[in-house]
CSV table of C-alpha atoms in Angstrom, one decimal:
chain,number,residue,atom,x,y,z
A,1313,ALA,CA,-14.6,95.4,-9.7
A,1314,GLY,CA,-14.7,91.7,-11.9
A,1315,ALA,CA,-13.7,92.6,-15.1
A,1316,LYS,CA,-12.8,89.4,-17.6
A,1317,ASP,CA,-10.0,88.4,-19.4
A,1318,ASP,CA,-11.4,87.7,-22.6
A,1319,THR,CA,-8.8,84.9,-24.4
A,1320,PHE,CA,-9.4,83.2,-27.0
A,1321,ASN,CA,-7.4,80.3,-28.5
A,1322,VAL,CA,-6.3,80.8,-32.9
A,1323,LEU,CA,-7.2,77.6,-34.5
A,1324,ASP,CA,-5.0,76.8,-36.4
A,1325,LEU,CA,-6.4,74.7,-39.3
A,1326,ALA,CA,-2.3,73.6,-40.9
A,1327,GLU,CA,-2.4,71.3,-37.5
A,1328,TYR,CA,-6.1,70.5,-37.2
A,1329,THR,CA,-5.8,68.5,-40.9
A,1330,LYS,CA,-3.3,67.5,-39.5
A,1331,ASN,CA,-4.8,65.8,-36.4
A,1332,ARG,CA,-8.0,64.8,-38.7
A,1333,PRO,CA,-9.7,61.2,-37.8
A,1334,TRP,CA,-9.0,58.9,-39.2
A,1335,TRP,CA,-12.4,57.8,-40.8
A,1336,ARG,CA,-12.2,61.7,-42.7
A,1337,LYS,CA,-8.6,60.2,-44.4
A,1338,ILE,CA,-9.7,57.5,-45.5
A,1339,PHE,CA,-13.3,59.3,-46.9
A,1340,ALA,CA,-11.3,62.5,-47.7
A,1341,PRO,CA,-12.8,63.7,-51.4
A,1342,ASN,CA,-9.9,63.5,-52.8
A,1343,SER,CA,-8.8,60.3,-52.0
A,1344,GLY,CA,-7.2,59.2,-55.5
A,1345,SER,CA,-5.7,55.3,-54.3
A,1346,SER,CA,-5.1,54.0,-51.4
A,1347,ALA,CA,-1.6,52.6,-52.6
A,1348,GLU,CA,-0.1,56.2,-52.2
A,1349,LYS,CA,-1.8,56.8,-48.6
A,1350,TYR,CA,-1.7,53.9,-46.4
A,1351,ASN,CA,1.3,50.9,-46.0
A,1352,VAL,CA,0.1,46.9,-47.4
A,1353,ALA,CA,-1.5,45.9,-44.0
A,1354,THR,CA,-3.0,49.0,-43.4
A,1355,GLN,CA,-4.9,48.5,-46.7
A,1356,LEU,CA,-5.5,44.5,-46.0
A,1357,VAL,CA,-7.2,45.2,-42.8
A,1358,ILE,CA,-9.6,48.2,-44.2
A,1359,GLY,CA,-9.8,46.0,-47.3
A,1360,GLY,CA,-10.6,43.3,-45.3
A,1361,VAL,CA,-12.5,44.6,-42.5
A,1362,THR,CA,-14.5,45.9,-44.4
A,1363,GLY,CA,-15.3,42.8,-46.7
A,1364,TRP,CA,-16.2,40.7,-43.8
A,1365,CYS,CA,-18.9,43.3,-42.8
A,1366,THR,CA,-19.8,43.1,-46.1
A,1367,GLY,CA,-20.0,39.6,-46.7
A,1368,PHE,CA,-22.0,39.4,-43.1
A,1369,ILE,CA,-24.1,41.2,-43.8
A,1370,PHE,CA,-25.2,39.4,-47.7
A,1371,GLN,CA,-25.4,36.4,-46.1
A,1372,LYS,CA,-28.0,37.2,-43.4
A,1373,VAL,CA,-29.7,39.7,-46.4
A,1374,GLY,CA,-29.8,36.8,-48.5
A,1375,LYS,CA,-31.0,34.5,-46.2
A,1376,LEU,CA,-34.0,36.1,-45.1
A,1377,ALA,CA,-34.9,36.6,-49.6
A,1378,ALA,CA,-34.0,33.8,-50.3
A,1379,THR,CA,-36.8,32.6,-46.7
A,1380,ALA,CA,-39.0,34.8,-47.9
A,1381,VAL,CA,-38.3,34.1,-52.5
A,1382,GLY,CA,-39.8,29.9,-51.3
A,1383,GLY,CA,-41.8,30.8,-48.9
A,1384,GLY,CA,-44.1,32.9,-51.4
A,1385,PHE,CA,-43.5,30.6,-53.4
A,1386,PHE,CA,-44.5,27.7,-51.2
A,1387,LEU,CA,-48.1,29.7,-50.6
A,1388,LEU,CA,-48.3,30.5,-53.9
A,1389,GLN,CA,-48.4,26.2,-55.5
A,1390,ILE,CA,-50.6,26.2,-52.0
A,1391,ALA,CA,-53.4,28.1,-53.1
A,1392,ASN,CA,-52.5,26.8,-57.4
A,1393,HIS,CA,-53.8,23.5,-55.9
A,1394,THR,CA,-56.2,24.5,-53.2
A,1395,GLY,CA,-57.8,26.4,-56.3
A,1396,TYR,CA,-57.9,30.4,-55.3
A,1397,ILE,CA,-55.6,30.3,-58.4
A,1398,LYS,CA,-56.4,29.7,-61.8
A,1399,VAL,CA,-53.1,30.2,-64.3
A,1400,ASP,CA,-54.2,31.0,-68.2
A,1401,TRP,CA,-51.0,28.6,-68.9
A,1402,ASN,CA,-51.9,30.3,-72.8
A,1403,LEU,CA,-50.9,34.2,-71.6
A,1404,VAL,CA,-48.2,32.8,-69.4
A,1405,GLN,CA,-46.5,31.3,-73.5
A,1406,ARG,CA,-48.0,34.3,-74.5
A,1407,ASP,CA,-45.9,36.3,-72.1
A,1408,MET,CA,-42.8,34.5,-72.6
A,1409,ASN,CA,-42.2,34.6,-76.3
A,1410,LYS,CA,-42.3,38.4,-76.1
A,1411,ALA,CA,-39.5,38.3,-74.0
A,1412,LYS,CA,-38.1,35.9,-75.5
A,1413,GLN,CA,-38.1,37.7,-78.8
A,1414,GLN,CA,-37.7,40.5,-76.9
A,1415,LEU,CA,-34.2,39.3,-75.6
A,1416,LYS,CA,-33.0,38.5,-78.8
A,1417,PHE,CA,-33.4,41.9,-80.1
A,1418,HIS,CA,-32.2,43.2,-77.5
A,1419,SER,CA,-28.6,40.6,-76.9
A,1420,SER,CA,-28.1,40.1,-81.3
A,1421,GLY,CA,-26.7,43.8,-80.3
A,1422,ASN,CA,-23.6,42.1,-77.9
A,1423,LYS,CA,-23.2,46.4,-76.5
A,1424,MET,CA,-23.2,47.9,-74.2
A,1425,PRO,CA,-24.6,51.5,-73.8
A,1426,PRO,CA,-20.9,54.5,-73.3
A,1427,GLU,CA,-23.1,55.1,-70.0
A,1428,VAL,CA,-22.5,51.2,-68.9
A,1429,LYS,CA,-18.7,51.0,-70.4
A,1430,SER,CA,-17.7,54.0,-69.0
A,1431,ARG,CA,-18.6,52.4,-65.5
A,1432,VAL,CA,-16.5,49.2,-65.8
A,1433,ASP,CA,-13.8,51.3,-67.2
A,1434,GLU,CA,-14.1,53.5,-63.7
A,1435,VAL,CA,-14.2,50.0,-61.7
A,1436,VAL,CA,-11.1,48.5,-63.9
A,1437,ILE,CA,-9.4,51.3,-62.6
A,1438,PHE,CA,-10.2,51.1,-59.4
A,1439,LEU,CA,-9.6,47.7,-58.6
A,1440,LYS,CA,-5.2,47.6,-61.0
A,1441,LYS,CA,-5.2,50.8,-58.5
A,1442,ASN,CA,-6.1,48.8,-55.7
A,1443,VAL,CA,-4.7,45.8,-55.5
A,1444,VAL,CA,-4.3,45.1,-51.9
A,1445,LEU,CA,-7.2,47.3,-50.5
A,1446,THR,CA,-9.2,44.3,-52.9
A,1447,GLY,CA,-7.5,41.2,-52.1
A,1448,GLY,CA,-7.9,41.9,-48.8
A,1449,PHE,CA,-11.7,43.3,-49.4
A,1450,ALA,CA,-12.9,40.2,-51.3
A,1451,GLY,CA,-10.9,38.0,-48.9
A,1452,GLY,CA,-13.2,39.6,-45.5
A,1453,PHE,CA,-16.1,39.2,-47.6
A,1454,LEU,CA,-15.7,35.5,-47.9
A,1455,LEU,CA,-14.0,35.4,-44.7
A,1456,GLY,CA,-17.8,36.9,-43.4
A,1457,MET,CA,-20.0,34.8,-45.7
A,1458,ALA,CA,-18.8,31.4,-44.1
A,1459,SER,CA,-19.5,33.0,-40.6
């Protein structure tokens, strides 16, 4: 009667990985140096666009944070002058002296913890391998901050 022809398409994984979306190629787990994968123009565009987006967001969040901190400080000053808040200045002075002593103690060693040093080394290696991408990001970041 109505026999249906069941045909299946075979998916060639090698061909599939060649035609992956661009974002999977950029953010692949085995990313390595972008200098080995992309030409200079592509690196500049990727760095510039991500830098601009980061700078633009940083500018907007920075303005919001500055407004919140400034407004809070303004409200605290009003509350202090109208008598709603009383500040124990002796306690403030004592806490400041403790903080100064702790800062002197921690800064006297001048040694960076090993986990921080290893992260800094990783960042420096990445920046050296991807100079063009980093330059594009820095330029885009400055343009994003200016816009």
